[in-house]
Amino acid sequence: MTPEEEKKVLASSPVGTWVVMATYGVIFVVTWLAMYGLFLSRGPVH
Amino acid sequence: MSITAEQAAGLAAKSRSGVTEVEAYGNKLGLWSMWVAFAALALGLPMGLFQAAERSGFFPGIENTAVYFASTSTHGVLLAFVLTTFFAMGWGHHTLAHVLKKKPFFGWTSFWVALTGTVIAAVPLLTGYASVLYTFYPPEMGHPAFYLGATLLVVGSWFWVADMIIGMTQWRKENPGKPVPLVAFMHVMTALLWGWTSMGVASEAVFQLLPMAFGISATIDPGLARTLFSWTLHAIVYFWLMPAYIAMYMIVSKEAGGKLFSDEFARIAFVMLFIFSVPIGFHHLYVDPMQAAGWKLLHMFGTIMVAVPTFLTGFTVLASMEIAGRLRGGKGLFGWIGALDWGNPLVLAGGLSLLMLTAGGWGGVLNAAYTWDVMVHNTQWITGHFHLIFGGTTVIMYLAAAYWLWPRITGNALFSRKLAVTQLWLYFIGMVTLTAPWHVLGLVGQPRRVSSTPYDAFPELVASWSVYEALMIVGGVILVISGFMFIYNLLMTHFNKVPAADTKVEYAVAIHEPMRVPNILNSLSFWNWAMLAYMIVSYGYPILQFAFIGTPGSIRWGT
């Protein structure tokens, strides 16, 4: 990798990370809500 | 197996021009602190396997309630208190010597006081006189030696906290206006967090448990004890996690072949972890009656806030790995993942730790909500959750950090990189195999803190748990094998005759190294005051109420 290419990588936005984090965020919220829907509808444990 | 300071310096000099007296001191103190930590791991892991096997009911010959609870208590204390405290102290002192170039003021005093406390506590634990679990909630009471030993362990760690604060303060005086090196700032914030959060359990021990155990006080208020312990109980998780995060930020980013995405993000994450993780302990008391719902709500919002620095950490570490992957030729949206050197133990552990954090963090945010916690509070879901976050996400980074630190401390080459990689994979597989069924068992209603599940009225229910119990034992066996592979590799490295190729203690640098950082991200005083204010708001009245109204059925505090 040339110094120019290296400089370009260091200056670029980590788009892959943004996509991973955004995907994880969506899965996080959806499954969080799903767990609530699945279990809390049964009421509290006695 | 002991080595002198001269030998430590000599070992290091094998592969480099030499180390300073301060660095040799840091090496020796760091090495022995971390050996104590990993000895605790080696002792604690087989106990965990025994508990999974005993509880399953598959092996009637080993079923013994007394031994189970002695084992559980020892396992918890060894791993949650001894492993973590000695690892944090060892690496912190090493950083003080190598990065800030400061000789710890208390140094060995902290080590010996903490070790003496550990040994004193170990005797009643191992002989069944302190089977009170690692949370030691009263009115259960253990032998006085247990509380005395635990208190000494905490006091020993306070000497380390003082060392870290003194070291950073001196460095700042000598380097006015310069940013404290990031790795040192992170270690000092970890120490500061421990200083604040350990005050809760220390108060409980000094004012309640020790007087009761020694017969000075005839009664104890469990409500107050649980409140004081909750002061420690959640932030301690971040005391465990922060060294793991330091390894991710400062070693994984470098070993991956790139740079740290942002110095400022890392500082902000650590400051947020410090400020938000202490005053939120009431999520451990959601089902306790002595605290009112409003306080629990306040602590619930604080608990959810901790997800922010956790996401920030995940983003910064992942972005740093992406940069490294791209510098290694990775193209496209995800090509950088394949371009990373997954044969490097640090890179592998970083990836596996983040994977476990995604699942464990998600479970943590579920638990933060009152309504969810009420449902799962006394089930195996909770034990599965904290094993995934602590045993998985956290400890795997301790192991990887040791693989990086040992050659730098001893001057000897890592005995086997291949063994290290295999060990880390096994550890990950074992931890997932252990904790996934554990979560499921909680959801289907298996209670925690039990040595057996003899629900004779519900044979079908108990039978349906068997497959999960069996999987947990398999996971435990894999973890024990992995743990001993780790200890073997570390021991062989310790005595390796081959000098290490690289013994420089150099951590990751940021893409844009800051010439200056805002004072608020470079000093401690503002955050100490902020913490004091937040603690008064969140714990002031909930603690003082015990002096005003007491707990029904108990004698008021101090009377």
Short mmCIF file of C-alpha atoms in Angstrom, two decimals, chain A residues 1-3 5-46, chain B residues 259 261 304 307 311-312 314-316 318-320 322-323 326-329 331-334 336-337 357-359 361-363 365-367 369-376 381 443 511-512:
data_model
loop_
_atom_site.label_atom_id
_atom_site.label_comp_id
_atom_site.label_asym_id
_atom_site.label_seq_id
_atom_site.Cartn_x
_atom_site.Cartn_y
_atom_site.Cartn_z
CA MET A 1 0.00 0.00 0.00
CA THR A 2 1.42 3.39 -1.00
CA PRO A 3 1.62 6.22 1.55
CA GLU A 5 -3.43 4.96 -0.21
CA GLU A 6 -2.70 4.59 3.48
CA LYS A 7 -3.53 8.23 4.07
CA LYS A 8 -6.79 7.75 2.19
CA VAL A 9 -7.78 4.75 4.33
CA LEU A 10 -7.00 6.63 7.53
CA ALA A 11 -9.07 9.60 6.37
CA SER A 12 -12.06 7.52 5.24
CA SER A 13 -15.22 6.91 7.22
CA PRO A 14 -15.54 3.37 8.65
CA VAL A 15 -18.64 2.58 6.60
CA GLY A 16 -18.54 -1.14 7.34
CA THR A 17 -18.64 -0.39 11.06
CA TRP A 18 -21.55 2.01 10.59
CA VAL A 19 -23.49 -0.72 8.76
CA VAL A 20 -22.64 -3.36 11.38
CA MET A 21 -23.62 -1.06 14.24
CA ALA A 22 -26.83 0.08 12.56
CA THR A 23 -27.82 -3.53 11.79
CA TYR A 24 -27.04 -4.57 15.33
CA GLY A 25 -29.01 -1.61 16.66
CA VAL A 26 -32.10 -2.62 14.68
CA ILE A 27 -31.81 -6.29 15.72
CA PHE A 28 -31.24 -5.15 19.30
CA VAL A 29 -34.43 -3.09 19.45
CA VAL A 30 -36.62 -5.56 17.53
CA THR A 31 -35.56 -8.58 19.62
CA TRP A 32 -35.81 -6.54 22.82
CA LEU A 33 -39.41 -5.73 21.97
CA ALA A 34 -40.06 -9.30 20.83
CA MET A 35 -38.87 -10.69 24.15
CA TYR A 36 -41.24 -8.36 25.91
CA GLY A 37 -44.13 -9.37 23.69
CA LEU A 38 -43.33 -13.05 24.05
CA PHE A 39 -42.86 -13.25 27.78
CA LEU A 40 -44.45 -10.31 29.50
CA SER A 41 -47.83 -11.01 28.02
CA ARG A 42 -47.90 -14.08 30.26
CA GLY A 43 -47.82 -11.83 33.29
CA PRO A 44 -45.47 -11.77 36.22
CA VAL A 45 -43.98 -14.95 37.63
CA HIS A 46 -45.40 -16.07 40.94
CA LYS B 259 -4.64 2.78 14.64
CA PHE B 261 -10.16 5.39 15.52
CA ILE B 304 -29.94 2.08 30.51
CA ALA B 307 -25.52 1.22 27.08
CA PHE B 311 -22.05 1.20 22.14
CA LEU B 312 -19.34 3.86 21.83
CA GLY B 314 -18.12 -1.27 20.34
CA PHE B 315 -18.10 1.33 17.56
CA THR B 316 -14.59 2.67 18.24
CA LEU B 318 -14.76 -2.10 15.49
CA ALA B 319 -13.87 1.02 13.47
CA SER B 320 -10.23 0.59 14.53
CA GLU B 322 -11.94 -1.90 10.06
CA ILE B 323 -9.12 0.57 9.48
CA ARG B 326 -8.43 -1.87 5.03
CA LEU B 327 -4.74 -1.14 5.59
CA ARG B 328 -4.17 -4.87 5.06
CA GLY B 329 -5.92 -4.69 1.69
CA LYS B 331 -12.00 -3.98 0.05
CA GLY B 332 -15.74 -3.38 -0.03
CA LEU B 333 -18.18 -3.01 2.80
CA PHE B 334 -17.04 -6.08 4.75
CA TRP B 336 -11.81 -5.80 5.87
CA ILE B 337 -13.16 -8.52 8.18
CA LEU B 357 -20.78 -8.46 24.27
CA THR B 358 -23.47 -8.08 21.59
CA ALA B 359 -25.52 -10.86 23.17
CA GLY B 361 -25.21 -6.36 26.37
CA TRP B 362 -28.60 -7.01 24.84
CA GLY B 363 -29.54 -9.19 27.81
CA VAL B 365 -30.57 -3.86 28.63
CA LEU B 366 -33.47 -6.31 28.98
CA ASN B 367 -32.59 -6.82 32.65
CA ALA B 369 -36.14 -2.79 32.75
CA TYR B 370 -38.14 -3.32 35.92
CA THR B 371 -40.88 -5.36 34.30
CA TRP B 372 -38.44 -7.80 32.72
CA ASP B 373 -36.31 -8.10 35.81
CA VAL B 374 -39.32 -8.97 37.95
CA MET B 375 -39.89 -11.94 35.68
CA VAL B 376 -36.37 -13.32 35.55
CA TRP B 381 -31.32 -16.26 33.23
CA LEU B 443 -36.78 -18.42 30.81
CA ILE B 511 -5.32 8.33 13.87
CA HIS B 512 -5.26 11.92 15.02
#
